[in-house]
Amino acid sequence: VRAAERDANSTRSELAAIATTTIDKILGASYNQNKQAHDAEVPDTDDPALLERARQATDYANGKGSNPFKGMSPDQLSLIAYDESGTFTVNERRAAWIESSQQDQEWRRVIVAKMMDEYSRTGVIKESLIEVAAYYKNLPAIELAQLPEGFDLSTVINPGEGPEKSTDRLMILVELMMNNWQVPEEDEPPQEKGSATIDPLNADGE
């Protein structure tokens, strides 16, 4: 409900600004400057399960144990990561954001491989482009707001054209997906999305 109200009352640029502020708070310089306070934070609840989850999130932020949000659905992860109500601790929001980003990166690796395979088999990319469009269409509004300014899938997805333009579209999409929101592996410190570059011809980033 809180997320729906925020999205309904914010422009795209306002949502992008909220996302930028959030990411700095849970991942950036602001997080590091206030880390001691974040590690001491506990949720305002007597529920032992919620208190334990917050403790696990703090352990995870300090390189101990696993992410308590591992395997949670993308929609739920987004709701937690960008929630400013105080329901979740900063370390919980950080853990949720990292899990969301790792799921997103894994999807990108898989879909890039699908696009490459489809093109090598058929000379065009169609089914995988439909899958890409559906994925982006279903992103939460605050995540859509973080896509490049003027981003429009319709400019790159047009399966009816010939193989030459299919190749061009393929490379545009690969570059978008592999360079836009790069996130770290679990054993590396998190960094902001968009901070790394991967060769668009190599879906594994090698």
Backbone as ProteinMPNN parsed JSONL, in Angstrom:
{"seq_chain_A": "VRAAERDANSTRSELAAIATTTIDKILGASYNQNKQAHDAEVPDTDDPALLERARQATDYANGKGSNPFKGMSPDQLSLIAYDESGTFTVNERRAAWIESSQQDQEWRRVIVAKMMDEYSRTGVIKESLIEVAAYYKNLPAIELAQLPEGFDLSTVINPGEGPEKSTDRLMILVELMMNNWQVPEEDEPPQEKGSATIDPLNADGE", "coords_chain_A": {"N_chain_A": [[0.832, -1.2, 0.0], [1.913, 1.246, 0.826], [3.941, 1.539, -1.103], [2.415, 1.675, -3.449], [1.042, 4.059, -3.029], [3.177, 5.882, -2.954], [4.167, 5.577, -5.595], [1.977, 6.441, -7.085], [1.871, 9.111, -6.492], [4.16, 10.295, -7.386], [6.358, 11.567, -9.878], [8.114, 10.16, -12.709], [10.781, 11.081, -12.661], [10.952, 11.884, -10.034], [10.647, 9.451, -8.713], [12.974, 8.234, -9.609], [14.834, 9.835, -8.307], [14.258, 9.213, -5.647], [15.021, 6.543, -5.669], [17.785, 6.807, -6.147], [18.608, 8.124, -3.808], [17.891, 6.174, -1.939], [19.575, 4.019, -2.666], [22.066, 5.1, -2.113], [21.802, 5.333, 0.628], [21.599, 2.679, 1.508], [23.716, 1.377, 0.343], [25.816, 3.054, -0.443], [28.076, 5.85, 0.177], [26.794, 7.08, 2.309], [25.787, 4.904, 3.719], [28.157, 3.647, 4.633], [29.194, 5.664, 6.252], [27.423, 5.66, 8.347], [27.467, 3.159, 9.407], [27.867, 1.868, 11.908], [25.607, 2.627, 13.376], [23.639, 1.478, 11.763], [24.213, -1.243, 12.062], [23.534, -1.573, 14.694], [20.842, -1.21, 14.705], [17.505, -2.286, 15.321], [14.386, -3.811, 14.471], [11.175, -2.348, 15.255], [9.576, -4.263, 16.998], [8.176, -7.115, 18.69], [8.218, -9.573, 17.694], [9.772, -12.598, 17.473], [10.677, -13.884, 15.135], [10.906, -11.84, 13.24], [12.795, -10.232, 14.484], [14.942, -11.987, 14.463], [15.367, -12.232, 11.72], [16.228, -9.635, 11.102], [18.608, -9.623, 12.545], [20.038, -11.556, 11.125], [20.27, -10.237, 8.694], [21.989, -8.161, 9.389], [24.243, -9.643, 10.126], [24.8, -10.706, 7.591], [25.447, -8.362, 6.226], [27.876, -7.94, 7.285], [29.462, -9.9, 6.32], [28.903, -12.415, 7.326], [27.25, -15.45, 7.385], [24.196, -16.23, 5.483], [22.104, -14.519, 3.057], [19.097, -13.388, 4.373], [16.931, -12.972, 2.741], [17.154, -14.516, 0.56], [16.019, -15.961, -2.409], [13.488, -14.846, -2.282], [10.589, -13.356, -3.857], [10.9, -11.114, -6.7], [9.158, -8.846, -6.649], [8.478, -8.585, -3.913], [11.015, -8.166, -2.825], [11.684, -5.687, -3.931], [9.736, -4.063, -2.735], [10.583, -4.135, -0.066], [13.251, -3.155, -0.18], [12.991, -0.474, -0.995], [11.421, 0.677, 0.921], [10.545, 3.228, 3.076], [9.472, 3.45, 5.57], [10.405, 2.61, 8.003], [9.774, 0.134, 8.854], [11.459, -1.906, 8.105], [14.875, -2.635, 8.841], [17.863, -0.793, 7.937], [19.89, -2.542, 7.17], [18.382, -4.79, 6.517], [17.006, -3.816, 4.293], [19.148, -3.359, 2.62], [20.093, -5.993, 2.25], [17.877, -7.062, 0.921], [17.886, -5.526, -1.441], [20.332, -6.311, -2.589], [19.864, -9.057, -3.058], [17.744, -8.821, -4.893], [19.069, -7.551, -7.011], [20.99, -9.458, -7.675], [19.354, -11.525, -8.562], [18.289, -10.254, -10.788], [20.582, -9.885, -12.358], [21.224, -12.558, -12.883], [19.002, -13.3, -14.41], [19.477, -11.688, -16.639], [21.825, -12.823, -17.675], [20.861, -15.32, -18.445], [18.86, -14.625, -20.356], [20.323, -13.272, -22.297], [21.902, -15.355, -23.263], [19.842, -16.888, -24.363], [18.963, -15.166, -26.425], [21.23, -15.065, -28.066], [21.393, -17.773, -28.792], [18.929, -18.139, -30.123], [19.253, -16.405, -32.284], [21.443, -17.582, -33.571], [20.321, -19.955, -34.411], [18.095, -19.254, -35.977], [18.502, -16.87, -37.308], [17.165, -14.609, -36.688], [15.807, -12.639, -33.969], [13.186, -13.177, -31.9], [11.263, -14.598, -30.12], [12.729, -14.435, -27.737], [12.938, -11.686, -27.495], [10.324, -10.976, -26.982], [10.082, -12.041, -24.472], [11.907, -10.425, -23.091], [10.607, -7.939, -23.303], [8.283, -8.437, -21.8], [9.402, -8.833, -19.297], [10.538, -6.309, -18.628], [8.245, -4.77, -18.738], [6.875, -5.587, -16.5], [8.322, -4.677, -14.356], [8.631, -3.074, -11.132], [7.445, 0.289, -10.592], [9.369, 2.028, -9.468], [11.729, 0.856, -10.164], [11.599, 0.81, -12.934], [11.868, 3.521, -13.3], [14.544, 3.893, -13.036], [15.758, 3.139, -15.348], [17.583, 4.047, -18.363], [17.264, 7.485, -19.347], [14.6, 8.277, -21.475], [14.432, 5.707, -22.37], [13.024, 3.152, -24.317], [11.488, 0.273, -25.059], [10.209, -0.295, -27.447], [11.708, 0.83, -29.425], [13.766, -0.864, -29.91], [12.766, -3.389, -30.074], [11.425, -5.135, -32.523], [10.382, -7.575, -33.995], [9.682, -8.211, -36.638], [11.426, -7.369, -38.614], [14.301, -7.747, -40.841], [17.229, -10.031, -40.776], [19.625, -8.467, -40.553], [18.931, -6.082, -39.202], [17.951, -7.311, -36.963], [20.289, -8.218, -35.801], [21.457, -5.779, -35.085], [19.567, -4.904, -33.182], [19.826, -6.922, -31.34], [22.428, -6.478, -30.309], [22.097, -3.959, -29.17], [20.278, -4.544, -27.111], [21.746, -6.439, -25.64], [23.921, -4.906, -24.786], [22.553, -3.024, -23.233], [21.448, -4.655, -21.189], [23.678, -5.923, -20.081], [25.363, -3.905, -19.278], [24.005, -1.961, -17.887], [22.933, -2.418, -15.225], [24.967, -3.599, -13.363], [25.853, -5.9, -10.835], [27.475, -7.071, -7.817], [29.124, -10.286, -7.209], [28.205, -12.58, -4.559], [30.323, -12.691, -2.741], [31.642, -10.327, -2.972], [32.059, -6.813, -2.258], [29.134, -4.733, -2.349], [28.179, -2.599, -5.118], [27.091, 0.396, -6.754], [24.435, 0.182, -9.135], [25.198, 0.07, -12.612], [27.878, 0.573, -12.518], [29.797, -0.994, -13.638], [31.305, -2.489, -16.567], [30.632, -4.797, -19.129], [31.757, -6.937, -21.702], [29.656, -6.923, -24.422], [29.476, -9.049, -26.165], [30.035, -11.255, -24.746], [28.342, -13.225, -22.769], [28.899, -14.234, -20.278], [30.557, -12.478, -19.124], [33.319, -12.776, -19.217]], "CA_chain_A": [[0.0, 0.0, 0.0], [2.816, 2.411, 0.88], [4.613, 1.661, -2.396], [1.421, 2.111, -4.428], [0.788, 5.48, -2.788], [4.376, 6.594, -3.404], [4.246, 5.552, -7.059], [0.871, 7.222, -7.639], [2.056, 10.528, -6.198], [5.507, 10.704, -7.79], [6.7, 11.486, -11.291], [9.23, 9.237, -12.982], [12.035, 11.68, -12.199], [10.916, 11.856, -8.569], [10.928, 8.077, -8.317], [14.403, 8.003, -9.852], [15.562, 10.516, -7.232], [14.059, 8.401, -4.446], [15.86, 5.356, -5.825], [19.179, 7.207, -5.973], [18.802, 8.373, -2.379], [17.812, 4.885, -1.26], [20.768, 3.223, -2.946], [23.176, 5.684, -1.345], [21.564, 5.05, 2.048], [21.783, 1.27, 1.85], [24.901, 0.816, -0.296], [26.853, 4.022, -0.779], [28.866, 6.542, 1.195], [25.953, 7.307, 3.481], [25.741, 3.648, 4.484], [29.438, 3.444, 5.312], [29.356, 6.681, 7.286], [26.509, 5.383, 9.456], [27.409, 1.701, 9.528], [27.729, 1.451, 13.298], [24.195, 2.789, 13.737], [22.863, 0.486, 11.012], [24.438, -2.563, 12.655], [22.87, -1.606, 16.003], [19.403, -1.014, 14.51], [16.608, -3.44, 15.399], [13.016, -3.396, 14.12], [10.278, -2.042, 16.361], [8.663, -5.399, 17.077], [8.501, -8.165, 19.652], [8.131, -10.841, 16.969], [11.115, -13.183, 17.438], [11.07, -14.217, 13.768], [11.334, -10.602, 12.585], [14.05, -9.836, 15.127], [15.981, -12.894, 13.968], [15.659, -11.873, 10.326], [17.034, -8.417, 11.119], [19.944, -10.001, 12.991], [20.673, -12.245, 10.008], [20.612, -9.224, 7.688], [23.178, -7.464, 9.868], [25.351, -10.586, 9.955], [25.099, -10.773, 6.161], [26.112, -7.109, 5.862], [29.235, -8.01, 7.815], [30.137, -11.06, 5.753], [28.65, -13.623, 8.117], [25.961, -16.084, 7.1], [23.555, -16.046, 4.177], [21.108, -13.466, 2.936], [17.789, -13.891, 4.828], [15.924, -12.774, 1.703], [17.509, -15.356, -0.586], [14.921, -16.679, -3.033], [12.217, -14.124, -2.217], [10.151, -12.883, -5.167], [11.384, -9.77, -7.039], [8.227, -7.809, -6.202], [8.626, -8.417, -2.475], [12.335, -7.595, -2.58], [11.621, -4.27, -4.269], [8.946, -3.397, -1.699], [11.405, -4.013, 1.14], [14.447, -2.336, -0.41], [12.675, 0.948, -1.161], [10.452, 1.077, 1.943], [11.111, 4.26, 3.948], [8.595, 3.599, 6.732], [11.044, 2.168, 9.235], [9.368, -1.243, 9.136], [12.643, -2.74, 7.906], [16.142, -1.97, 9.144], [18.665, -0.476, 6.757], [20.586, -3.759, 6.737], [17.396, -5.637, 5.834], [16.763, -3.227, 2.972], [20.377, -3.606, 1.862], [20.093, -7.405, 1.87], [16.823, -7.257, -0.081], [18.346, -4.921, -2.7], [21.386, -7.152, -3.16], [19.231, -10.258, -3.599], [17.016, -8.415, -6.096], [20.035, -7.258, -8.069], [21.606, -10.711, -8.112], [18.353, -12.218, -9.375], [18.202, -9.533, -12.055], [21.768, -10.195, -13.147], [21.126, -13.93, -13.349], [18.043, -13.299, -15.521], [20.136, -11.093, -17.8], [22.744, -13.811, -18.239], [20.076, -16.359, -19.102], [18.161, -14.131, -21.538], [21.333, -12.99, -23.323], [22.222, -16.643, -23.87], [18.702, -17.259, -25.203], [18.97, -14.34, -27.636], [22.332, -15.527, -28.906], [21.027, -19.083, -29.325], [17.849, -17.982, -31.101], [19.789, -15.796, -33.503], [22.311, -18.538, -34.272], [19.484, -20.999, -34.999], [17.053, -18.776, -36.897], [18.905, -15.655, -38.02], [16.393, -13.485, -36.152], [15.466, -12.766, -32.548], [11.766, -12.863, -31.767], [10.696, -15.089, -28.869], [13.478, -13.905, -26.596], [12.61, -10.274, -27.372], [9.02, -10.917, -26.329], [10.353, -12.303, -23.056], [12.537, -9.218, -22.558], [9.574, -6.903, -23.186], [7.407, -8.792, -20.677], [10.166, -8.644, -18.063], [10.622, -4.89, -18.313], [6.895, -4.251, -18.54], [6.408, -5.973, -15.172], [9.15, -4.123, -13.294], [8.002, -2.05, -10.297], [7.626, 1.636, -11.135], [10.596, 2.659, -8.99], [12.838, 0.269, -10.914], [11.471, 1.349, -14.287], [12.341, 4.902, -13.281], [16.004, 3.908, -13.039], [16.251, 2.849, -16.688], [18.111, 5.257, -19.005], [16.3, 8.511, -19.768], [14.123, 8.075, -22.843], [14.453, 4.291, -22.728], [11.756, 2.674, -24.861], [11.727, -1.026, -25.676], [9.666, -0.357, -28.806], [12.724, 1.282, -30.388], [14.716, -1.937, -30.202], [12.065, -4.652, -30.278], [10.574, -5.157, -33.707], [10.774, -8.869, -34.539], [9.312, -8.434, -38.021], [12.435, -6.919, -39.555], [15.236, -8.752, -41.329], [18.338, -10.463, -39.929], [20.63, -7.431, -40.3], [18.446, -5.224, -38.121], [17.858, -8.136, -35.774], [21.618, -8.194, -35.193], [21.606, -4.469, -34.439], [18.73, -4.877, -31.987], [20.425, -7.85, -30.389], [23.567, -5.856, -29.65], [21.57, -2.883, -28.324], [19.714, -5.143, -25.909], [22.812, -7.06, -24.854], [24.662, -3.832, -24.124], [21.685, -2.477, -22.189], [21.265, -5.568, -20.075], [24.925, -6.311, -19.447], [26.12, -2.754, -18.792], [23.199, -0.969, -17.17], [22.772, -2.667, -13.791], [25.848, -4.665, -12.92], [25.928, -6.062, -9.387], [28.58, -7.948, -7.451], [28.877, -11.623, -6.712], [27.905, -12.505, -3.132], [31.508, -12.526, -1.915], [32.252, -9.041, -3.272], [31.293, -5.697, -1.693], [28.18, -4.202, -3.327], [28.435, -1.324, -5.744], [25.87, 0.906, -7.362], [24.139, -0.302, -10.474], [25.738, 0.901, -13.666], [29.263, 0.927, -12.254], [30.727, -1.896, -14.311], [31.067, -2.691, -17.991], [30.927, -6.145, -19.589], [31.767, -7.088, -23.146], [28.313, -7.371, -24.806], [29.531, -10.281, -26.928], [30.336, -12.341, -23.847], [27.263, -13.219, -21.787], [29.411, -14.609, -18.964], [31.368, -11.392, -18.616], [34.71, -13.203, -19.108]], "C_chain_A": [[0.872, 1.256, 0.0], [3.499, 2.625, -0.465], [3.653, 2.172, -3.462], [1.132, 3.598, -4.274], [1.973, 6.328, -3.245], [4.422, 6.687, -4.928], [3.175, 6.429, -7.689], [1.088, 8.717, -7.481], [3.429, 11.058, -6.585], [5.657, 10.614, -9.297], [7.837, 10.495, -11.468], [10.539, 9.802, -12.449], [12.099, 11.698, -10.676], [11.196, 10.456, -8.046], [12.403, 7.748, -8.518], [15.24, 8.64, -8.753], [15.443, 9.744, -5.923], [14.956, 7.172, -4.501], [17.326, 5.686, -5.595], [19.499, 7.435, -4.501], [18.808, 7.071, -1.594], [19.089, 4.086, -1.441], [21.979, 3.775, -2.203], [23.03, 5.316, 0.132], [21.9, 3.612, 2.396], [23.038, 0.643, 1.252], [26.079, 1.772, -0.395], [27.58, 4.631, 0.398], [28.063, 6.766, 2.465], [25.875, 6.058, 4.355], [27.023, 3.465, 5.289], [29.639, 4.439, 6.454], [28.514, 6.389, 8.525], [26.434, 3.89, 9.784], [27.218, 1.228, 10.971], [26.271, 1.541, 13.753], [23.334, 1.757, 13.02], [23.014, -0.897, 11.639], [23.744, -2.701, 14.01], [21.349, -1.526, 15.895], [18.643, -2.33, 14.634], [15.202, -2.965, 15.062], [12.169, -3.196, 15.367], [9.207, -3.124, 16.445], [9.119, -6.338, 18.189], [8.479, -9.537, 19.001], [9.532, -11.446, 16.859], [11.596, -13.519, 16.028], [11.582, -12.981, 13.033], [12.639, -10.084, 13.182], [15.211, -10.706, 14.64], [16.346, -12.563, 12.527], [16.523, -10.619, 10.255], [18.465, -8.723, 11.556], [20.71, -10.681, 11.855], [21.096, -11.254, 8.925], [21.863, -8.453, 8.098], [24.398, -8.375, 9.776], [25.779, -10.64, 8.494], [25.841, -9.521, 5.694], [27.553, -7.084, 6.33], [29.966, -9.279, 7.387], [29.948, -12.346, 6.52], [27.281, -14.191, 7.734], [25.407, -15.726, 5.736], [22.532, -14.923, 4.227], [19.739, -13.994, 3.365], [16.686, -13.742, 3.796], [16.206, -13.608, 0.455], [16.28, -16.095, -1.102], [13.574, -15.998, -2.966], [11.863, -13.561, -3.597], [10.647, -11.457, -5.435], [10.466, -8.658, -6.546], [8.375, -7.532, -4.715], [9.97, -7.769, -2.136], [12.343, -6.094, -2.855], [10.85, -3.49, -3.21], [9.78, -3.153, -0.446], [12.547, -3.02, 0.927], [14.14, -0.846, -0.42], [11.67, 1.461, -0.121], [11.107, 2.033, 2.945], [10.348, 4.392, 5.263], [9.271, 3.279, 8.053], [10.65, 0.765, 9.632], [10.561, -2.189, 9.058], [13.894, -1.951, 8.271], [16.893, -1.683, 7.844], [19.394, -1.722, 6.267], [19.639, -4.756, 6.077], [17.152, -5.113, 4.42], [17.966, -3.456, 2.059], [20.402, -5.052, 1.357], [19.049, -7.689, 0.798], [17.256, -6.704, -1.434], [19.395, -5.796, -3.371], [20.799, -8.418, -3.766], [18.468, -9.941, -4.879], [17.971, -8.211, -7.263], [20.708, -8.528, -8.578], [20.634, -11.542, -8.935], [18.248, -11.582, -10.754], [19.397, -9.852, -12.942], [21.717, -11.608, -13.693], [20.126, -14.022, -14.505], [18.692, -12.747, -16.779], [21.078, -12.086, -18.473], [21.98, -14.864, -19.035], [19.454, -15.832, -20.396], [19.134, -13.758, -22.647], [21.727, -14.281, -24.027], [21.099, -17.11, -24.789], [18.689, -16.468, -26.507], [20.051, -14.795, -28.595], [21.983, -16.858, -29.572], [19.951, -18.96, -30.395], [18.373, -17.388, -32.407], [20.644, -16.78, -34.287], [21.497, -19.624, -34.971], [18.595, -20.488, -36.12], [17.45, -17.554, -37.724], [18.122, -14.431, -37.589], [16.219, -13.691, -34.65], [14.026, -12.288, -32.372], [11.233, -13.286, -30.4], [11.419, -14.509, -27.656], [13.213, -12.418, -26.4], [11.252, -10.085, -26.694], [9.193, -11.132, -24.828], [10.987, -11.087, -22.38], [11.483, -8.138, -22.319], [8.67, -7.173, -21.988], [8.119, -8.537, -19.35], [10.192, -7.169, -17.672], [9.248, -4.28, -18.044], [6.419, -4.498, -17.114], [7.29, -5.459, -14.041], [8.352, -3.143, -12.434], [8.337, -0.66, -10.826], [8.943, 2.268, -10.705], [11.827, 2.075, -9.666], [12.794, 0.692, -12.379], [12.052, 2.76, -14.361], [13.858, 4.996, -13.331], [16.6, 3.538, -14.39], [16.723, 4.142, -17.346], [17.009, 6.205, -19.458], [15.904, 8.291, -21.221], [14.108, 6.624, -23.279], [13.072, 3.833, -23.177], [12.019, 1.365, -25.587], [11.238, -1.077, -27.122], [10.681, 0.089, -29.849], [13.717, 0.188, -30.735], [14.038, -3.277, -30.444], [11.083, -4.523, -31.433], [10.893, -6.434, -34.469], [10.483, -9.079, -36.015], [10.367, -8.044, -39.042], [13.435, -8.023, -39.881], [16.398, -9.033, -40.4], [19.34, -9.363, -39.598], [20.193, -6.524, -39.148], [18.241, -6.013, -36.848], [19.191, -8.154, -35.039], [21.839, -6.883, -34.457], [20.807, -4.422, -33.139], [19.304, -5.779, -30.905], [21.549, -7.171, -29.611], [23.126, -4.702, -28.749], [21.06, -3.465, -27.009], [20.782, -5.77, -25.029], [23.591, -5.992, -24.1], [23.845, -3.235, -22.99], [21.681, -3.38, -20.971], [22.563, -5.909, -19.36], [25.707, -5.13, -18.884], [25.331, -1.832, -17.879], [23.196, -1.179, -15.667], [23.67, -3.8, -13.361], [25.895, -4.705, -11.403], [27.003, -7.081, -9.05], [28.148, -9.373, -7.199], [28.73, -11.52, -5.2], [29.138, -12.258, -2.283], [32.253, -11.238, -2.202], [31.415, -7.934, -2.65], [30.362, -5.114, -2.732], [28.607, -2.874, -3.894], [27.164, -0.877, -6.436], [25.694, 0.347, -8.759], [24.719, 0.661, -11.5], [27.209, 1.197, -13.503], [30.264, 0.039, -12.959], [30.345, -2.054, -15.771], [31.479, -4.101, -18.367], [30.863, -6.185, -21.104], [30.419, -7.643, -23.591], [28.318, -8.651, -25.633], [29.741, -11.503, -26.04], [29.333, -12.351, -22.714], [27.742, -13.574, -20.395], [30.288, -13.526, -18.37], [32.831, -11.76, -18.484], [35.581, -12.442, -20.11]], "O_chain_A": [[0.603, 2.209, -0.732], [3.625, 3.761, -0.923], [4.027, 3.005, -4.287], [0.994, 4.315, -5.265], [1.785, 7.38, -3.857], [4.686, 7.754, -5.482], [3.419, 7.086, -8.701], [0.546, 9.507, -8.254], [3.819, 12.146, -6.161], [5.142, 9.687, -9.922], [8.446, 10.047, -10.496], [11.325, 9.073, -11.845], [13.172, 11.545, -10.093], [11.901, 10.291, -7.05], [13.01, 7.063, -7.694], [16.236, 8.066, -8.312], [16.414, 9.633, -5.175], [15.575, 6.802, -3.503], [18.036, 4.935, -4.927], [20.537, 6.993, -4.008], [19.627, 6.883, -0.694], [19.625, 3.538, -0.478], [22.819, 3.015, -1.72], [24.019, 5.023, 0.804], [22.433, 3.348, 3.474], [23.396, -0.482, 1.598], [27.228, 1.332, -0.426], [27.692, 4.03, 1.467], [28.594, 6.656, 3.57], [25.896, 6.148, 5.582], [26.979, 3.164, 6.482], [30.19, 4.091, 7.499], [28.854, 6.821, 9.627], [25.456, 3.422, 10.367], [26.476, 0.276, 11.214], [25.766, 0.645, 14.429], [22.398, 1.217, 13.609], [22.038, -1.642, 11.735], [23.406, -3.809, 14.429], [20.644, -1.748, 16.879], [19.078, -3.36, 14.119], [14.862, -1.816, 15.345], [12.421, -3.805, 16.407], [8.071, -2.921, 16.016], [10.288, -6.352, 18.575], [8.695, -10.55, 19.668], [10.398, -10.859, 16.21], [12.793, -13.448, 15.752], [12.565, -13.053, 12.295], [13.488, -9.558, 12.463], [16.321, -10.217, 14.432], [17.52, -12.612, 12.159], [17.446, -10.544, 9.443], [19.419, -8.162, 11.017], [21.894, -10.411, 11.651], [22.152, -11.412, 8.311], [22.7, -8.13, 7.257], [25.476, -7.924, 9.388], [26.972, -10.622, 8.189], [26.751, -9.603, 4.87], [28.361, -6.3, 5.832], [30.954, -9.682, 8.001], [30.746, -13.274, 6.384], [26.277, -13.479, 7.762], [26.04, -15.027, 4.944], [22.152, -14.447, 5.297], [19.255, -14.962, 2.778], [15.612, -14.323, 3.955], [15.569, -13.422, -0.581], [15.585, -16.769, -0.342], [12.602, -16.502, -3.528], [12.752, -13.317, -4.412], [10.799, -10.674, -4.497], [10.948, -7.63, -6.071], [8.397, -6.374, -4.298], [10.043, -6.916, -1.252], [12.939, -5.323, -2.103], [11.251, -2.391, -2.827], [9.693, -2.088, 0.165], [12.778, -2.146, 1.763], [14.926, -0.043, 0.083], [11.13, 2.557, -0.27], [12.102, 1.688, 3.583], [10.559, 5.357, 5.999], [8.761, 3.642, 9.113], [11.134, 0.248, 10.639], [10.669, -3.142, 9.83], [13.965, -0.744, 8.04], [16.595, -2.256, 6.796], [19.504, -1.932, 5.059], [20.045, -5.488, 5.174], [17.099, -5.889, 3.466], [17.809, -3.715, 0.866], [20.695, -5.305, 0.188], [19.299, -8.463, -0.127], [17.022, -7.336, -2.464], [19.354, -6.0, -4.584], [21.187, -8.816, -4.864], [18.534, -10.702, -5.845], [17.7, -8.657, -8.378], [20.966, -8.66, -9.775], [21.035, -12.193, -9.9], [18.132, -12.278, -11.763], [19.24, -10.067, -14.144], [22.116, -11.848, -14.832], [20.369, -14.74, -15.475], [18.483, -13.279, -17.87], [21.12, -12.176, -19.7], [22.378, -15.251, -20.133], [19.507, -16.507, -21.424], [18.808, -13.91, -23.824], [21.871, -14.303, -25.249], [21.355, -17.659, -25.86], [18.434, -17.029, -27.572], [19.817, -14.9, -29.799], [22.241, -17.053, -30.76], [20.038, -19.594, -31.446], [17.986, -17.814, -33.495], [20.586, -16.818, -35.516], [21.919, -20.155, -35.998], [18.361, -21.193, -37.102], [16.805, -17.243, -38.725], [18.382, -13.328, -38.071], [16.456, -14.781, -34.13], [13.701, -11.137, -32.661], [10.801, -12.445, -29.611], [10.787, -14.139, -26.667], [13.255, -11.928, -25.272], [11.061, -9.144, -25.925], [8.531, -10.484, -24.017], [10.652, -10.756, -21.243], [11.466, -7.5, -21.266], [8.328, -6.253, -21.245], [7.502, -8.076, -18.39], [9.904, -6.818, -16.528], [9.113, -3.379, -17.216], [5.645, -3.708, -16.574], [7.035, -5.771, -12.878], [7.481, -2.447, -12.954], [9.388, -0.457, -11.435], [9.573, 2.973, -11.493], [12.865, 2.733, -9.733], [13.838, 0.908, -12.995], [12.653, 3.141, -15.365], [14.404, 6.057, -13.634], [17.816, 3.612, -14.569], [16.309, 5.226, -16.934], [15.946, 5.768, -19.901], [16.76, 8.138, -22.092], [13.805, 6.331, -24.435], [12.073, 4.091, -22.505], [12.696, 1.348, -26.615], [11.789, -1.819, -27.936], [10.538, -0.232, -31.029], [14.432, 0.287, -31.733], [14.662, -4.203, -30.963], [10.042, -3.876, -31.316], [11.595, -6.392, -35.479], [10.987, -10.036, -36.602], [10.22, -8.357, -40.224], [13.416, -9.094, -39.275], [16.556, -8.379, -39.37], [19.857, -9.321, -38.482], [20.972, -6.235, -38.239], [18.343, -5.455, -35.756], [19.23, -8.112, -33.809], [22.349, -6.872, -33.337], [21.307, -3.956, -32.115], [19.276, -5.452, -29.718], [21.611, -7.281, -28.387], [23.709, -4.487, -27.686], [21.364, -2.953, -25.932], [20.729, -5.648, -23.805], [23.889, -6.152, -22.916], [24.374, -2.968, -21.911], [21.889, -2.92, -19.849], [22.553, -6.161, -18.155], [26.626, -5.329, -18.09], [25.914, -1.009, -17.172], [23.427, -0.238, -14.908], [23.175, -4.874, -13.021], [25.969, -3.661, -10.754], [27.4, -7.87, -9.907], [26.965, -9.651, -6.999], [29.083, -10.498, -4.612], [29.028, -11.673, -1.205], [33.376, -11.059, -1.732], [30.2, -8.078, -2.519], [30.747, -5.0, -3.896], [29.313, -2.107, -3.239], [26.264, -1.681, -6.677], [26.661, 0.075, -9.471], [24.737, 1.876, -11.307], [27.758, 1.993, -14.264], [31.466, 0.292, -12.887], [29.209, -1.788, -16.163], [32.552, -4.561, -17.974], [30.011, -5.539, -21.715], [30.059, -8.745, -23.176], [27.273, -9.282, -25.79], [29.644, -12.64, -26.501], [29.458, -11.558, -21.78], [27.068, -13.253, -19.416], [30.721, -13.644, -17.223], [33.544, -11.122, -17.708], [36.791, -12.665, -20.17]]}, "name": "protein", "num_of_chains": 1, "seq": "VRAAERDANSTRSELAAIATTTIDKILGASYNQNKQAHDAEVPDTDDPALLERARQATDYANGKGSNPFKGMSPDQLSLIAYDESGTFTVNERRAAWIESSQQDQEWRRVIVAKMMDEYSRTGVIKESLIEVAAYYKNLPAIELAQLPEGFDLSTVINPGEGPEKSTDRLMILVELMMNNWQVPEEDEPPQEKGSATIDPLNADGE"}
